[in-house]
Coordinates of C-alpha atoms (C1' of nucleotides) in Angstrom, one line a residue:
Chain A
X1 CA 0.0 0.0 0.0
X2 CA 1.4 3.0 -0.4
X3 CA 2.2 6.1 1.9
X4 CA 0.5 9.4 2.3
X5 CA 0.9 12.1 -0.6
X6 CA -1.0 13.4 -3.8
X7 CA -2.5 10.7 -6.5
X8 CA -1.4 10.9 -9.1
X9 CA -2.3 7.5 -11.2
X10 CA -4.8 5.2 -11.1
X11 CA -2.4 2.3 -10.0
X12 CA -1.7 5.0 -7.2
X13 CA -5.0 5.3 -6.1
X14 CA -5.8 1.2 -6.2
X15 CA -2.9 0.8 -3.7
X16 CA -3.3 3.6 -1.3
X17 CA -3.7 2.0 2.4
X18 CA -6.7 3.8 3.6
X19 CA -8.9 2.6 0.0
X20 CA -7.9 -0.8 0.3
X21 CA -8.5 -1.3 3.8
X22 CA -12.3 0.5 2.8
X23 CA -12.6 -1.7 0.0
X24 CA -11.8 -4.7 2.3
X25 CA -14.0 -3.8 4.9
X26 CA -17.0 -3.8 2.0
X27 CA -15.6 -6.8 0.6
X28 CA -16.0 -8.4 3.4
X29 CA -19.4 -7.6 4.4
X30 CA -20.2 -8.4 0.6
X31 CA -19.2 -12.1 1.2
X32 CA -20.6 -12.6 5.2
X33 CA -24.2 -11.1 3.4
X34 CA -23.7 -14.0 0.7
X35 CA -22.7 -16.9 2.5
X36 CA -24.7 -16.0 5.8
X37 CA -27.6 -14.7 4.2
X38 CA -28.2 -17.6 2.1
X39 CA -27.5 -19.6 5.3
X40 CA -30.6 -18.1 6.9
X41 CA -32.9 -18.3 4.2
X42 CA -32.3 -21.6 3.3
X43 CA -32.8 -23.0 7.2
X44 CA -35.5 -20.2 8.0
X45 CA -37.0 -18.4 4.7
X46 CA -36.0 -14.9 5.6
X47 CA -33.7 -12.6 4.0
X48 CA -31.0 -11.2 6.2
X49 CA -32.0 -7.8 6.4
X50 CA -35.6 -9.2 8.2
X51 CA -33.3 -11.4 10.4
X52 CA -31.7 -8.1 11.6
X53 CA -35.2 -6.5 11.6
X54 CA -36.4 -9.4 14.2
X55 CA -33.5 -8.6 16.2
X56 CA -34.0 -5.2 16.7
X57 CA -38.1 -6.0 17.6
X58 CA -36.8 -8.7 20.0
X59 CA -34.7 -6.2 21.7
X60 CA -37.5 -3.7 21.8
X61 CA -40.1 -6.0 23.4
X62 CA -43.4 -4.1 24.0
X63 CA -45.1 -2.7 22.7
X64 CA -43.5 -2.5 19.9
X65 CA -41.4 -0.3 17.5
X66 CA -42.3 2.7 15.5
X67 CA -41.2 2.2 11.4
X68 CA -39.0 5.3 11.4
X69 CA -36.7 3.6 14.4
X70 CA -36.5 0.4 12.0
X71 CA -35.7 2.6 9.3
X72 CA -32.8 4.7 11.3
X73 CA -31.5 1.3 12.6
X74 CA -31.0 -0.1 9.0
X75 CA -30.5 2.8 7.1
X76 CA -33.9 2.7 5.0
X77 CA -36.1 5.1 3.5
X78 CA -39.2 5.5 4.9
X79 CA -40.4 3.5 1.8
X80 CA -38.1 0.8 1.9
X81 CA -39.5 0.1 5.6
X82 CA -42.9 0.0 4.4
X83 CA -42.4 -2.5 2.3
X84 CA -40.1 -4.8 3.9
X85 CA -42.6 -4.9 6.8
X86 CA -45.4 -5.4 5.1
X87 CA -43.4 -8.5 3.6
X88 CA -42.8 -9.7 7.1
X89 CA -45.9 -8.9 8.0
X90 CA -47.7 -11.2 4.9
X91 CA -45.3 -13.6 6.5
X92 CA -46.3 -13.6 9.6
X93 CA -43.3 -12.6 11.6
X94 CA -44.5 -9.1 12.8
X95 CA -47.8 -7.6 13.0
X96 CA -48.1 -3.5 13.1
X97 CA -50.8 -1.5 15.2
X98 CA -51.9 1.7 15.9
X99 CA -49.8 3.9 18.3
X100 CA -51.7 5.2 20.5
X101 CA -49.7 8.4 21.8
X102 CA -49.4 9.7 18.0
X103 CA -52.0 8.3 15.4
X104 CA -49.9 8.8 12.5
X105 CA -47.4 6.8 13.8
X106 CA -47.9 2.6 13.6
X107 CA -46.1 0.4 16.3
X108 CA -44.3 -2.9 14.5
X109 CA -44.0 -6.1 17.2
X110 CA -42.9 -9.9 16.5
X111 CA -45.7 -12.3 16.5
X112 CA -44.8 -15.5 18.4
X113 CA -43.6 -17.0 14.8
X114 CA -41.8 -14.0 14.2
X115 CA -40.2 -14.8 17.8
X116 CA -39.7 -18.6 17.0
X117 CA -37.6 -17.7 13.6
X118 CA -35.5 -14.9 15.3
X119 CA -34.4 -17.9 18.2
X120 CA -34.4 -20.6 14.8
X121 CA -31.8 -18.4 13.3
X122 CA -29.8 -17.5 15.7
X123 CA -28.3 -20.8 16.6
X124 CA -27.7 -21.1 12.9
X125 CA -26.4 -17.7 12.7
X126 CA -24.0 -17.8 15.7
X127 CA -22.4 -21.1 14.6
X128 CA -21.6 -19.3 11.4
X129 CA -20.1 -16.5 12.4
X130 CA -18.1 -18.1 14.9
X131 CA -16.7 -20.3 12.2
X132 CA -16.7 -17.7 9.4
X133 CA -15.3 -14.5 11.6
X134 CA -14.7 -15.1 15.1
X135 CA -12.3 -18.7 14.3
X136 CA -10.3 -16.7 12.1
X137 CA -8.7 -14.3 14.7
X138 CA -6.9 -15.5 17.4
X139 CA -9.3 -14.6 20.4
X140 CA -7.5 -11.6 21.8
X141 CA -7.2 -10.2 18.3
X142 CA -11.0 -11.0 17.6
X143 CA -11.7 -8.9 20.8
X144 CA -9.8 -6.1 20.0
X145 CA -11.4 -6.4 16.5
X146 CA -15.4 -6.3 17.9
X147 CA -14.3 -3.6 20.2
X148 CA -13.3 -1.6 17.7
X149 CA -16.4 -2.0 15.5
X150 CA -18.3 -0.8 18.3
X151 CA -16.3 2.4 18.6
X152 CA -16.9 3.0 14.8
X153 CA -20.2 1.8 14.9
X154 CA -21.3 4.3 17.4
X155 CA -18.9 7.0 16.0
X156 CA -21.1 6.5 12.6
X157 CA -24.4 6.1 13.7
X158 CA -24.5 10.0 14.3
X159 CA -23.7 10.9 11.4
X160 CA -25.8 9.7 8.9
X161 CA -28.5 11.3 8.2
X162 CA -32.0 10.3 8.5
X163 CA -33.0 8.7 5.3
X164 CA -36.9 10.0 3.7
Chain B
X1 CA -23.9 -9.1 25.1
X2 CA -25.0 -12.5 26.4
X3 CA -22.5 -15.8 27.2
X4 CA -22.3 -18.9 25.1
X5 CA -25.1 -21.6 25.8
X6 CA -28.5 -22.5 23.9
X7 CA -30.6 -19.4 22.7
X8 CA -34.0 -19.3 24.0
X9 CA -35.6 -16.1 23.3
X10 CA -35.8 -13.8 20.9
X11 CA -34.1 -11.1 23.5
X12 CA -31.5 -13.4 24.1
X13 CA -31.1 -13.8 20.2
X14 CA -30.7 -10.2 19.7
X15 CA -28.1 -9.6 22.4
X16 CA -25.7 -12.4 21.7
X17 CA -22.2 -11.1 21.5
X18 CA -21.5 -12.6 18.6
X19 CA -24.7 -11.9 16.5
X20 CA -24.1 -8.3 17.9
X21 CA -20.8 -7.8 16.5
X22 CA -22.0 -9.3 13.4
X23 CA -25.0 -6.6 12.9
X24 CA -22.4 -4.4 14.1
X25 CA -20.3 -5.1 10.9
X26 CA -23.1 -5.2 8.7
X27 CA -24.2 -1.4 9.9
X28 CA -20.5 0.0 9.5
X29 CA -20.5 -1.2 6.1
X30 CA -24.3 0.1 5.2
X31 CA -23.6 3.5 6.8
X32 CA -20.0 3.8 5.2
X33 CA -22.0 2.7 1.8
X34 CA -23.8 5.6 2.5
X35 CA -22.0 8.7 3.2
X36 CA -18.8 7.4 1.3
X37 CA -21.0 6.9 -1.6
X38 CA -23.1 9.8 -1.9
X39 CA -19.8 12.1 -1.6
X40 CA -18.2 9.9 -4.5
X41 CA -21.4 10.4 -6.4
X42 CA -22.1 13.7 -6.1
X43 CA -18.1 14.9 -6.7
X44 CA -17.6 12.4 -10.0
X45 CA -21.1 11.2 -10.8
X46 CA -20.0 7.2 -10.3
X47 CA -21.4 5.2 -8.1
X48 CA -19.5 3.4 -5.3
X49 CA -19.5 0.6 -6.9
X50 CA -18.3 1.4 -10.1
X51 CA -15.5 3.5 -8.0
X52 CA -14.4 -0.1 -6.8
X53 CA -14.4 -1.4 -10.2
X54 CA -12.1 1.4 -11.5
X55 CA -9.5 0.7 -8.7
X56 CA -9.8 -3.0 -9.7
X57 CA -8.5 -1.8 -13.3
X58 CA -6.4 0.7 -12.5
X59 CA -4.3 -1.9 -10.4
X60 CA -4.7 -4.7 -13.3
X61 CA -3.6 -2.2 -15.9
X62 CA -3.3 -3.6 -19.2
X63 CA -4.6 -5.3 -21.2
X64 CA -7.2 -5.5 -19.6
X65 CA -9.4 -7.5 -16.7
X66 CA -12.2 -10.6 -17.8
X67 CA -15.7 -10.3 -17.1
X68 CA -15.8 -13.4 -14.7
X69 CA -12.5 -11.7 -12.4
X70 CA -14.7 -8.3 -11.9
X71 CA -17.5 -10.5 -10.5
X72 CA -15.2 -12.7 -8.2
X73 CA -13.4 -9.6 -6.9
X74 CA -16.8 -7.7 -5.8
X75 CA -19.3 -10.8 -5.9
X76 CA -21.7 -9.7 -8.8
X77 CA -23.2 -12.5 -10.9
X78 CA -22.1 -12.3 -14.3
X79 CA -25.5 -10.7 -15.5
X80 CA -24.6 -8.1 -12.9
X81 CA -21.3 -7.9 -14.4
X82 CA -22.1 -7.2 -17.7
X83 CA -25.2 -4.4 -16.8
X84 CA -22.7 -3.2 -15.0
X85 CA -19.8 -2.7 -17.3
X86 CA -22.5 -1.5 -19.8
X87 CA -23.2 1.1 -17.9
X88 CA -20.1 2.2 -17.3
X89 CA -19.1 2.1 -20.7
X90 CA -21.7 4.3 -21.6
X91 CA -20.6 6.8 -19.1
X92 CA -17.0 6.4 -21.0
X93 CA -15.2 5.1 -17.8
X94 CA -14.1 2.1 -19.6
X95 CA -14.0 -0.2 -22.8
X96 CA -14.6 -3.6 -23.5
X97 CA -11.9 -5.6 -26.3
X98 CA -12.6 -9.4 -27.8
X99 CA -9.6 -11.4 -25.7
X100 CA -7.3 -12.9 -28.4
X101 CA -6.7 -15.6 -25.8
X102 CA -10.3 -16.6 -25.8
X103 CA -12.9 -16.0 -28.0
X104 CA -15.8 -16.2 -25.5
X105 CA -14.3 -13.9 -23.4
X106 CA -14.2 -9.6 -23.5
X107 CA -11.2 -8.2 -21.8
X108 CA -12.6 -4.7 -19.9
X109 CA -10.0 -2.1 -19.3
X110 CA -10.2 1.6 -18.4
X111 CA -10.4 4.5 -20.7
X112 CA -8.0 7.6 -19.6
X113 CA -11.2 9.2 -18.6
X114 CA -12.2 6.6 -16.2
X115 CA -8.2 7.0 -15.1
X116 CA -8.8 10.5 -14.7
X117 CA -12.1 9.8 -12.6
X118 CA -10.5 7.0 -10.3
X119 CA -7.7 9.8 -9.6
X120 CA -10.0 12.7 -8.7
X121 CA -12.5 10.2 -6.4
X122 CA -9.9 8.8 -4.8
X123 CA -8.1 12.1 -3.6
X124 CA -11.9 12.8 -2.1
X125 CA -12.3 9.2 -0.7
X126 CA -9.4 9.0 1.0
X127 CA -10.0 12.2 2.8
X128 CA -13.1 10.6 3.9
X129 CA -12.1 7.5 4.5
X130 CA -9.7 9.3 7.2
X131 CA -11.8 11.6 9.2
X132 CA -14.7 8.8 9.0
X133 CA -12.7 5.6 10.0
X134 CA -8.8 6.1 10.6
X135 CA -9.5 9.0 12.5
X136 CA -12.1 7.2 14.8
X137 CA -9.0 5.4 16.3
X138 CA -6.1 5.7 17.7
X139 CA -3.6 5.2 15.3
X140 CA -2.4 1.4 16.7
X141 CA -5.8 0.4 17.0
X142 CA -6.3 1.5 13.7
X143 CA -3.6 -0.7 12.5
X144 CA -4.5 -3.8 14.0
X145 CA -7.9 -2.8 13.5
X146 CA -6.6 -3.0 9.5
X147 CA -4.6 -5.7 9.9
X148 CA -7.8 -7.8 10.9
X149 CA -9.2 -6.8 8.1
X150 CA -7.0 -8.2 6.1
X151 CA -6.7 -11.7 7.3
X152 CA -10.5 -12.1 7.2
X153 CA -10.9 -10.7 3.8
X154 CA -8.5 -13.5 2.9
X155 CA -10.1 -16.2 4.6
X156 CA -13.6 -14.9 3.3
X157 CA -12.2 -14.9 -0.4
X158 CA -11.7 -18.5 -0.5
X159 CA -15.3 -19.5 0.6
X160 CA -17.3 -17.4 -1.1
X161 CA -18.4 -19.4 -4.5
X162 CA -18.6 -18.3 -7.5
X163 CA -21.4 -16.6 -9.0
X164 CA -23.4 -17.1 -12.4
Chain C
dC1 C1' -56.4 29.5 18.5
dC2 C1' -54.7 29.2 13.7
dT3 C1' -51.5 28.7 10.5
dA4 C1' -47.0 27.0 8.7
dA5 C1' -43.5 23.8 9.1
dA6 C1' -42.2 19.3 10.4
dT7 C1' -43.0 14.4 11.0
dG8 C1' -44.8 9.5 10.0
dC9 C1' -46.2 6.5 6.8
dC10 C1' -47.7 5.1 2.1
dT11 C1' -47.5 4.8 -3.1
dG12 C1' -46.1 5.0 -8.3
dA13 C1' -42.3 5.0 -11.2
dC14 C1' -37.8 3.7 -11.6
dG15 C1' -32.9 1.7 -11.0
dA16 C1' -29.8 -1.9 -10.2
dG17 C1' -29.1 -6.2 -8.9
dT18 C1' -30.5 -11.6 -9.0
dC19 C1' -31.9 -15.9 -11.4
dA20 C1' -32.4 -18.9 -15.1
dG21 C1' -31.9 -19.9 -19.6
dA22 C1' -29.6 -19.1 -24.3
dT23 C1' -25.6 -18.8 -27.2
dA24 C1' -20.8 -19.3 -28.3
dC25 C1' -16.6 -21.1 -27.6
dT26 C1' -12.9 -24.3 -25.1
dG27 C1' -10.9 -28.5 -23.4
dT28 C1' -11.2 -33.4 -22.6
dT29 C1' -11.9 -38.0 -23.6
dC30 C1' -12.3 -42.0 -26.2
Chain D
dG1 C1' -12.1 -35.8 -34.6
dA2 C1' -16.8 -36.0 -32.6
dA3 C1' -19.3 -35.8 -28.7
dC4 C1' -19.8 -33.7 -24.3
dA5 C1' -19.0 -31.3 -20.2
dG6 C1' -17.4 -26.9 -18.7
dT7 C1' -16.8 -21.9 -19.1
dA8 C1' -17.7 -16.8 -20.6
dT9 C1' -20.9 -13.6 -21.5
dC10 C1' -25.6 -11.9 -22.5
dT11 C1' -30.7 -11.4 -21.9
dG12 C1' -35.8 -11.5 -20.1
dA13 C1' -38.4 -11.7 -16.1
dC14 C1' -38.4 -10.6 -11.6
dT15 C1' -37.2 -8.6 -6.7
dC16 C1' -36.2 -5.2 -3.6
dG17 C1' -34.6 -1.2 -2.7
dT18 C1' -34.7 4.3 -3.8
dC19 C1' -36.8 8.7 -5.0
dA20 C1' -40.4 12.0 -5.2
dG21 C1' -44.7 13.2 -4.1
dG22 C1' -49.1 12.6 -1.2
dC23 C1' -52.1 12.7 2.9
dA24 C1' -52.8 12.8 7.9
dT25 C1' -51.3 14.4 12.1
dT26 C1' -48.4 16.8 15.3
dT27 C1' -45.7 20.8 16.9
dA28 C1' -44.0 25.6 17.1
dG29 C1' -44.9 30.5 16.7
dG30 C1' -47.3 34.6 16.6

DNA sequence: CCTAAATGCCTGACGAGTCAGATACTGTTC
DNA sequence: GAACAGTATCTGACTCGTCAGGCATTTAGG
């Protein structure tokens, strides 16, 4: 990779430490969204991103989440929420209500099969990312390396913007 | 984020240390998607992705890079490939050429306008990449942080399979 | 209050990828 | 050297997201 200064070919930019290491880091979640992804919905019938969706519910509990929290947590449009639940919803892993303290707003909560698949994939899930991430780090290093997503995780969470 | 042993609610599911660190991944990437890609779009008019597949030439140089390794190196089927190169060619980023080696098989390399652009989004990117991840770090965690990165990126390459 | 701006969700039109099948060529095997 | 499996790319139908615009409701100001 090379060191700091001005770009001035192409070759240049390809090798420049901070773009590669960006272009791993996508590369990377590129391939865990493949292989895991299709892991899930072959075992459960759910696409990734609604696995992570029934996470978020399960960690909500009652009474439920509003679509725009969903939407912040995954970085959706408003539009792109509104359809994936009402996929989930056909499919009978959520169901949305009213919320009462704003009646624009609707409140999105897991049914009990919603709650089933979230535990279903789980164990499936955890196996895989032991095996696929976690296995491949000695166990300090994978520590150090899930601490320090959670720094940039939060760090990045502020600042992108809400999506409409 | 909860210790090892059987998952039995959906709570426990969505607090598992593992799964966590997982979604925590998944989010960096999304968010980084995001803001990294809007800036590139909105300075050079190329999407992320096709910012990716101009550092992949640039760094193959001539005479040129298959179809098939374009869609190994960011996992695109091959009909993703080839919409994809299309559209870049008709944005004059880069040109496709019959392989003498292999009549079945096009040889994609980069025109000096999409040279140009790679140069002038990755001065950009780079800055970005900095303030948005590097700088989120002190500089050795950084650096291991990087150095993580590219050990799993290495192990993931291998298992991901190959797309049609 | 009453209006204007902001917010929450939904919808039609579109964009960019997947999937499955077609076509064209290559390499192997008997 | 002919058949056949394998590989490289392209295409039509489809999926799942975005974007822009709409309506209902809430909130802030005068």
């Amino acid at each position: 990779m090379a060191a700091d200064g001005e770009v001035v070919s192409a070759r240049q930019a390809a090798d420049d430490g901070l773009v590669v290491a960006f272009g791993r880091l996508m590369g990377i979640a590129n391939r865990l969204e493949l292989l895991l992804g299709r892991a899930i919905e072959q075992e459960c019938g759910i696409s990734h991103l609604m696995y992570e969706v029934l996470l978020i519910l399960g960690r909500a509990g009652e009474p439920g989440l509003a679509m725009s929290a969903i939407g912040r947590a995954q970085v959706l449009t408003t539009g792109g929420v509104t359809r994936l639940i009402d996929r989930m919803e056909i499919a009978g892993l959520v169901e949305r209500a009213d919320d009462p303290g704003d009646r624009r707003g609707r409140l999105v909560r897991l049914t009990s099969s919603g709650e089933e698949t979230a535990i279903r994939a789980t164990r499936l899930h955890r196996d895989n990312v032991q095996r696929l991430l976690a296995d491949q780090l000695p166990p300090d290093e994978w520590a150090r390396f899930a601490e320090s997503l959670r720094v940039l995780g939060h760090s990045l969470e502020s600042q992108v913007p809400r999506l409409r």
